[in-house]
Each structure stands twice: as structure tokens, then as C-alpha cells.
JSON list of C-alpha atoms in Angstrom, two decimals:
[
{"chain": "A", "resi": 1, "resn": "GLN", "atom": "CA", "xyz": [19.07, 46.21, 37.38]},
{"chain": "A", "resi": 2, "resn": "LEU", "atom": "CA", "xyz": [15.86, 47.94, 37.41]},
{"chain": "A", "resi": 3, "resn": "GLN", "atom": "CA", "xyz": [13.21, 46.46, 39.55]},
{"chain": "A", "resi": 4, "resn": "LEU", "atom": "CA", "xyz": [9.29, 46.50, 41.24]},
{"chain": "A", "resi": 5, "resn": "VAL", "atom": "CA", "xyz": [8.90, 45.06, 44.52]},
{"chain": "A", "resi": 6, "resn": "GLU", "atom": "CA", "xyz": [5.31, 43.99, 46.13]},
{"chain": "A", "resi": 7, "resn": "SER", "atom": "CA", "xyz": [4.69, 43.25, 49.40]},
{"chain": "A", "resi": 8, "resn": "GLY", "atom": "CA", "xyz": [1.89, 43.26, 52.23]},
{"chain": "A", "resi": 9, "resn": "GLY", "atom": "CA", "xyz": [-0.21, 40.94, 51.09]},
{"chain": "A", "resi": 10, "resn": "GLY", "atom": "CA", "xyz": [-1.68, 37.91, 53.26]},
{"chain": "A", "resi": 11, "resn": "LEU", "atom": "CA", "xyz": [-4.18, 35.99, 54.09]},
{"chain": "A", "resi": 12, "resn": "VAL", "atom": "CA", "xyz": [-7.82, 39.05, 55.36]},
{"chain": "A", "resi": 13, "resn": "GLN", "atom": "CA", "xyz": [-11.11, 37.77, 56.30]},
{"chain": "A", "resi": 14, "resn": "PRO", "atom": "CA", "xyz": [-14.33, 39.96, 54.86]},
{"chain": "A", "resi": 15, "resn": "GLY", "atom": "CA", "xyz": [-14.61, 43.13, 55.72]},
{"chain": "A", "resi": 16, "resn": "GLY", "atom": "CA", "xyz": [-10.57, 43.44, 56.73]},
{"chain": "A", "resi": 17, "resn": "SER", "atom": "CA", "xyz": [-7.93, 45.66, 55.30]},
{"chain": "A", "resi": 18, "resn": "LEU", "atom": "CA", "xyz": [-4.43, 45.31, 54.04]},
{"chain": "A", "resi": 19, "resn": "ARG", "atom": "CA", "xyz": [-1.95, 47.78, 52.99]},
{"chain": "A", "resi": 20, "resn": "LEU", "atom": "CA", "xyz": [0.06, 46.70, 49.81]},
{"chain": "A", "resi": 21, "resn": "SER", "atom": "CA", "xyz": [3.76, 48.49, 49.21]},
{"chain": "A", "resi": 22, "resn": "CYS", "atom": "CA", "xyz": [5.69, 48.62, 45.66]},
{"chain": "A", "resi": 23, "resn": "ALA", "atom": "CA", "xyz": [8.62, 49.55, 46.31]},
{"chain": "A", "resi": 24, "resn": "ALA", "atom": "CA", "xyz": [11.11, 50.63, 43.53]},
{"chain": "A", "resi": 25, "resn": "SER", "atom": "CA", "xyz": [14.85, 49.58, 43.55]},
{"chain": "A", "resi": 26, "resn": "GLY", "atom": "CA", "xyz": [17.49, 50.61, 40.63]},
{"chain": "A", "resi": 27, "resn": "PHE", "atom": "CA", "xyz": [15.71, 53.51, 39.11]},
{"chain": "A", "resi": 28, "resn": "THR", "atom": "CA", "xyz": [13.75, 56.36, 40.17]},
{"chain": "A", "resi": 29, "resn": "LEU", "atom": "CA", "xyz": [9.60, 56.61, 40.74]},
{"chain": "A", "resi": 30, "resn": "ASP", "atom": "CA", "xyz": [9.22, 60.38, 39.96]},
{"chain": "A", "resi": 31, "resn": "TYR", "atom": "CA", "xyz": [8.29, 61.07, 36.99]},
{"chain": "A", "resi": 32, "resn": "TYR", "atom": "CA", "xyz": [6.97, 56.89, 36.47]},
{"chain": "A", "resi": 33, "resn": "ALA", "atom": "CA", "xyz": [2.62, 56.94, 36.21]},
{"chain": "A", "resi": 34, "resn": "ILE", "atom": "CA", "xyz": [2.21, 53.88, 39.42]},
{"chain": "A", "resi": 35, "resn": "GLY", "atom": "CA", "xyz": [-0.68, 50.98, 38.30]},
{"chain": "A", "resi": 36, "resn": "TRP", "atom": "CA", "xyz": [-1.74, 48.50, 40.32]},
{"chain": "A", "resi": 37, "resn": "PHE", "atom": "CA", "xyz": [-3.61, 45.19, 38.53]},
{"chain": "A", "resi": 38, "resn": "ARG", "atom": "CA", "xyz": [-4.56, 42.29, 39.62]},
{"chain": "A", "resi": 39, "resn": "GLN", "atom": "CA", "xyz": [-5.57, 38.36, 38.31]},
{"chain": "A", "resi": 40, "resn": "ALA", "atom": "CA", "xyz": [-7.83, 36.34, 40.06]},
{"chain": "A", "resi": 41, "resn": "PRO", "atom": "CA", "xyz": [-7.85, 32.52, 39.01]},
{"chain": "A", "resi": 42, "resn": "GLY", "atom": "CA", "xyz": [-9.21, 31.57, 35.39]},
{"chain": "A", "resi": 43, "resn": "LYS", "atom": "CA", "xyz": [-9.92, 35.22, 34.78]},
{"chain": "A", "resi": 44, "resn": "GLU", "atom": "CA", "xyz": [-8.02, 37.77, 32.57]},
{"chain": "A", "resi": 45, "resn": "ARG", "atom": "CA", "xyz": [-5.60, 40.86, 34.47]},
{"chain": "A", "resi": 46, "resn": "GLU", "atom": "CA", "xyz": [-7.65, 43.75, 35.08]},
{"chain": "A", "resi": 47, "resn": "GLY", "atom": "CA", "xyz": [-6.24, 47.42, 36.33]},
{"chain": "A", "resi": 48, "resn": "VAL", "atom": "CA", "xyz": [-7.69, 48.47, 39.84]},
{"chain": "A", "resi": 49, "resn": "SER", "atom": "CA", "xyz": [-5.77, 51.79, 40.27]},
{"chain": "A", "resi": 50, "resn": "CYS", "atom": "CA", "xyz": [-3.07, 53.65, 39.40]},
{"chain": "A", "resi": 51, "resn": "ILE", "atom": "CA", "xyz": [-2.01, 57.38, 40.37]},
{"chain": "A", "resi": 52, "resn": "CYS", "atom": "CA", "xyz": [0.29, 60.18, 38.17]},
{"chain": "A", "resi": 53, "resn": "SER", "atom": "CA", "xyz": [3.69, 60.88, 38.93]},
{"chain": "A", "resi": 54, "resn": "SER", "atom": "CA", "xyz": [3.34, 63.80, 40.03]},
{"chain": "A", "resi": 55, "resn": "GLY", "atom": "CA", "xyz": [1.26, 62.62, 42.80]},
{"chain": "A", "resi": 56, "resn": "ASP", "atom": "CA", "xyz": [-2.09, 64.91, 41.87]},
{"chain": "A", "resi": 57, "resn": "TYR", "atom": "CA", "xyz": [-3.93, 62.55, 39.93]},
{"chain": "A", "resi": 58, "resn": "THR", "atom": "CA", "xyz": [-5.79, 59.48, 41.33]},
{"chain": "A", "resi": 59, "resn": "HIS", "atom": "CA", "xyz": [-7.75, 56.39, 39.21]},
{"chain": "A", "resi": 60, "resn": "TYR", "atom": "CA", "xyz": [-10.81, 54.14, 39.99]},
{"chain": "A", "resi": 61, "resn": "ALA", "atom": "CA", "xyz": [-12.02, 50.86, 38.74]},
{"chain": "A", "resi": 62, "resn": "ASP", "atom": "CA", "xyz": [-15.64, 50.63, 39.36]},
{"chain": "A", "resi": 63, "resn": "SER", "atom": "CA", "xyz": [-15.01, 47.93, 42.11]},
{"chain": "A", "resi": 64, "resn": "VAL", "atom": "CA", "xyz": [-12.84, 49.74, 44.24]},
{"chain": "A", "resi": 65, "resn": "LYS", "atom": "CA", "xyz": [-14.01, 53.35, 44.17]},
{"chain": "A", "resi": 66, "resn": "GLY", "atom": "CA", "xyz": [-15.09, 54.02, 47.44]},
{"chain": "A", "resi": 67, "resn": "ARG", "atom": "CA", "xyz": [-12.84, 51.07, 49.71]},
{"chain": "A", "resi": 68, "resn": "PHE", "atom": "CA", "xyz": [-9.55, 51.24, 48.04]},
{"chain": "A", "resi": 69, "resn": "THR", "atom": "CA", "xyz": [-6.53, 54.49, 47.85]},
{"chain": "A", "resi": 70, "resn": "ILE", "atom": "CA", "xyz": [-3.59, 54.63, 45.79]},
{"chain": "A", "resi": 71, "resn": "SER", "atom": "CA", "xyz": [-0.66, 56.45, 47.35]},
{"chain": "A", "resi": 72, "resn": "ARG", "atom": "CA", "xyz": [3.36, 57.36, 46.67]},
{"chain": "A", "resi": 73, "resn": "ASP", "atom": "CA", "xyz": [5.49, 58.04, 48.34]},
{"chain": "A", "resi": 74, "resn": "ASN", "atom": "CA", "xyz": [8.87, 59.87, 46.15]},
{"chain": "A", "resi": 75, "resn": "ALA", "atom": "CA", "xyz": [11.02, 59.74, 49.21]},
{"chain": "A", "resi": 76, "resn": "LYS", "atom": "CA", "xyz": [11.04, 56.25, 49.60]},
{"chain": "A", "resi": 77, "resn": "ASN", "atom": "CA", "xyz": [10.37, 55.70, 46.25]},
{"chain": "A", "resi": 78, "resn": "THR", "atom": "CA", "xyz": [7.57, 53.42, 47.43]},
{"chain": "A", "resi": 79, "resn": "THR", "atom": "CA", "xyz": [4.30, 53.22, 45.80]},
{"chain": "A", "resi": 80, "resn": "TYR", "atom": "CA", "xyz": [1.19, 52.13, 48.06]},
{"chain": "A", "resi": 81, "resn": "LEU", "atom": "CA", "xyz": [-2.49, 50.57, 47.48]},
{"chain": "A", "resi": 82, "resn": "GLN", "atom": "CA", "xyz": [-4.49, 50.62, 51.33]},
{"chain": "A", "resi": 83, "resn": "MET", "atom": "CA", "xyz": [-7.41, 48.15, 50.73]},
{"chain": "A", "resi": 84, "resn": "ASN", "atom": "CA", "xyz": [-10.84, 48.36, 53.37]},
{"chain": "A", "resi": 85, "resn": "SER", "atom": "CA", "xyz": [-13.66, 46.24, 53.48]},
{"chain": "A", "resi": 86, "resn": "LEU", "atom": "CA", "xyz": [-12.58, 43.61, 51.52]},
{"chain": "A", "resi": 87, "resn": "LYS", "atom": "CA", "xyz": [-14.64, 41.57, 49.73]},
{"chain": "A", "resi": 88, "resn": "PRO", "atom": "CA", "xyz": [-13.98, 38.02, 48.46]},
{"chain": "A", "resi": 89, "resn": "GLU", "atom": "CA", "xyz": [-14.05, 38.32, 44.81]},
{"chain": "A", "resi": 90, "resn": "ASP", "atom": "CA", "xyz": [-10.76, 41.21, 45.66]},
{"chain": "A", "resi": 91, "resn": "THR", "atom": "CA", "xyz": [-8.63, 38.18, 45.97]},
{"chain": "A", "resi": 92, "resn": "ALA", "atom": "CA", "xyz": [-6.66, 38.05, 43.63]},
{"chain": "A", "resi": 93, "resn": "VAL", "atom": "CA", "xyz": [-2.74, 38.34, 42.89]},
{"chain": "A", "resi": 94, "resn": "TYR", "atom": "CA", "xyz": [-1.66, 42.47, 43.21]},
{"chain": "A", "resi": 95, "resn": "TYR", "atom": "CA", "xyz": [0.83, 43.50, 40.52]},
{"chain": "A", "resi": 96, "resn": "CYS", "atom": "CA", "xyz": [2.21, 46.75, 39.62]},
{"chain": "A", "resi": 97, "resn": "ALA", "atom": "CA", "xyz": [3.25, 48.59, 37.13]},
{"chain": "A", "resi": 98, "resn": "ALA", "atom": "CA", "xyz": [5.39, 51.35, 36.32]},
{"chain": "A", "resi": 99, "resn": "SER", "atom": "CA", "xyz": [4.89, 53.01, 32.98]},
{"chain": "A", "resi": 100, "resn": "SER", "atom": "CA", "xyz": [6.66, 56.35, 31.97]},
{"chain": "A", "resi": 101, "resn": "ASN", "atom": "CA", "xyz": [4.60, 57.37, 29.22]},
{"chain": "A", "resi": 102, "resn": "TYR", "atom": "CA", "xyz": [2.04, 59.29, 31.51]},
{"chain": "A", "resi": 103, "resn": "SER", "atom": "CA", "xyz": [2.38, 63.23, 31.58]},
{"chain": "A", "resi": 104, "resn": "PRO", "atom": "CA", "xyz": [1.53, 64.63, 34.93]},
{"chain": "A", "resi": 105, "resn": "GLY", "atom": "CA", "xyz": [-1.57, 65.02, 35.49]},
{"chain": "A", "resi": 106, "resn": "ILE", "atom": "CA", "xyz": [-2.45, 61.69, 34.25]},
{"chain": "A", "resi": 107, "resn": "CYS", "atom": "CA", "xyz": [-2.73, 58.32, 34.49]},
{"chain": "A", "resi": 108, "resn": "ARG", "atom": "CA", "xyz": [-4.89, 54.91, 33.40]},
{"chain": "A", "resi": 109, "resn": "THR", "atom": "CA", "xyz": [-5.25, 51.61, 33.76]},
{"chain": "A", "resi": 110, "resn": "SER", "atom": "CA", "xyz": [-6.91, 50.49, 30.41]},
{"chain": "A", "resi": 111, "resn": "VAL", "atom": "CA", "xyz": [-4.02, 50.04, 28.63]},
{"chain": "A", "resi": 112, "resn": "GLU", "atom": "CA", "xyz": [-0.87, 47.68, 29.86]},
{"chain": "A", "resi": 113, "resn": "SER", "atom": "CA", "xyz": [1.49, 47.68, 27.13]},
{"chain": "A", "resi": 114, "resn": "VAL", "atom": "CA", "xyz": [2.15, 51.02, 28.89]},
{"chain": "A", "resi": 115, "resn": "TYR", "atom": "CA", "xyz": [3.46, 49.90, 31.83]},
{"chain": "A", "resi": 116, "resn": "GLY", "atom": "CA", "xyz": [6.84, 49.52, 31.25]},
{"chain": "A", "resi": 117, "resn": "TYR", "atom": "CA", "xyz": [8.02, 47.70, 34.71]},
{"chain": "A", "resi": 118, "resn": "TRP", "atom": "CA", "xyz": [6.19, 45.36, 36.34]},
{"chain": "A", "resi": 119, "resn": "GLY", "atom": "CA", "xyz": [6.30, 43.38, 39.66]},
{"chain": "A", "resi": 120, "resn": "GLN", "atom": "CA", "xyz": [6.28, 39.67, 40.45]},
{"chain": "A", "resi": 121, "resn": "GLY", "atom": "CA", "xyz": [2.45, 39.70, 42.29]},
{"chain": "A", "resi": 122, "resn": "THR", "atom": "CA", "xyz": [1.65, 38.80, 45.71]},
{"chain": "A", "resi": 123, "resn": "GLN", "atom": "CA", "xyz": [-0.95, 37.41, 47.08]},
{"chain": "A", "resi": 124, "resn": "VAL", "atom": "CA", "xyz": [-3.80, 38.97, 48.52]},
{"chain": "A", "resi": 125, "resn": "THR", "atom": "CA", "xyz": [-6.86, 36.26, 49.91]},
{"chain": "A", "resi": 126, "resn": "VAL", "atom": "CA", "xyz": [-10.53, 37.29, 51.30]},
{"chain": "A", "resi": 127, "resn": "SER", "atom": "CA", "xyz": [-12.14, 34.86, 53.03]},
{"chain": "A", "resi": 128, "resn": "SER", "atom": "CA", "xyz": [-14.11, 33.47, 56.37]}
]
């Protein structure tokens, strides 16, 4: 069964850090671009970041640029989202997704429909 599983969410104080993980099972992530998305209560889901299949191109939403870092370890079939300097407005359910529709060296999070595999989400709450 093809599956993505997120982990690493939790409650953190403003200014704190969390590292989210996205582990794949049933398929290898080597040829997939990975995107991270989030959905806050009452809001639409939005793209946060993505990393291309080759790992040498990354893309970030303006709201997280300079604070979040996406990476991947294909040997572990896992992608990570390091989140630093967290703000209350980062509170959301975070989802990872995989897309085979991008060529190596490019990815975007503007079109969710190109991502064919999705995880179940992990809650991140930033609050004092």
C-alpha cells in the first residue's frame, strides 16, 4: 500500500522549532517532488514548501522563507521540514504530498492536483 506518514508535530512556544518528517512506504520517493502544505482552522489549505526529486531545487512560500527549510533523505525515503522561529500564525495541520508530475530540478505548490499522494497530516500548534 502506497502511503505517506507525517510526524513531528506538537505544541511549541512562539520562537521555538519543530522538525516534521514525511516517511513513504510502498514506493520510493526518488522520482517524486515532495510538497508540504498546511491548513489552518477556517482557512483554505496553502502550499508551504517543496523540494524537487533530485533535491537541488527548493521553493518556499513568502510567509515561511528564511524560517523553514525543506530537505530529503532518499536513502531513508523521508522528507523533512525544519521549522524555526515559529509564530502563532504557523498553527495548522501540516500535510506532505508527493508528485511525479515535475521534472527533476523544479517543483511548485501552487497546484495541489499534481500531487497524487497525500499524508494524513500532523498538527502544529504555536502558542504560549
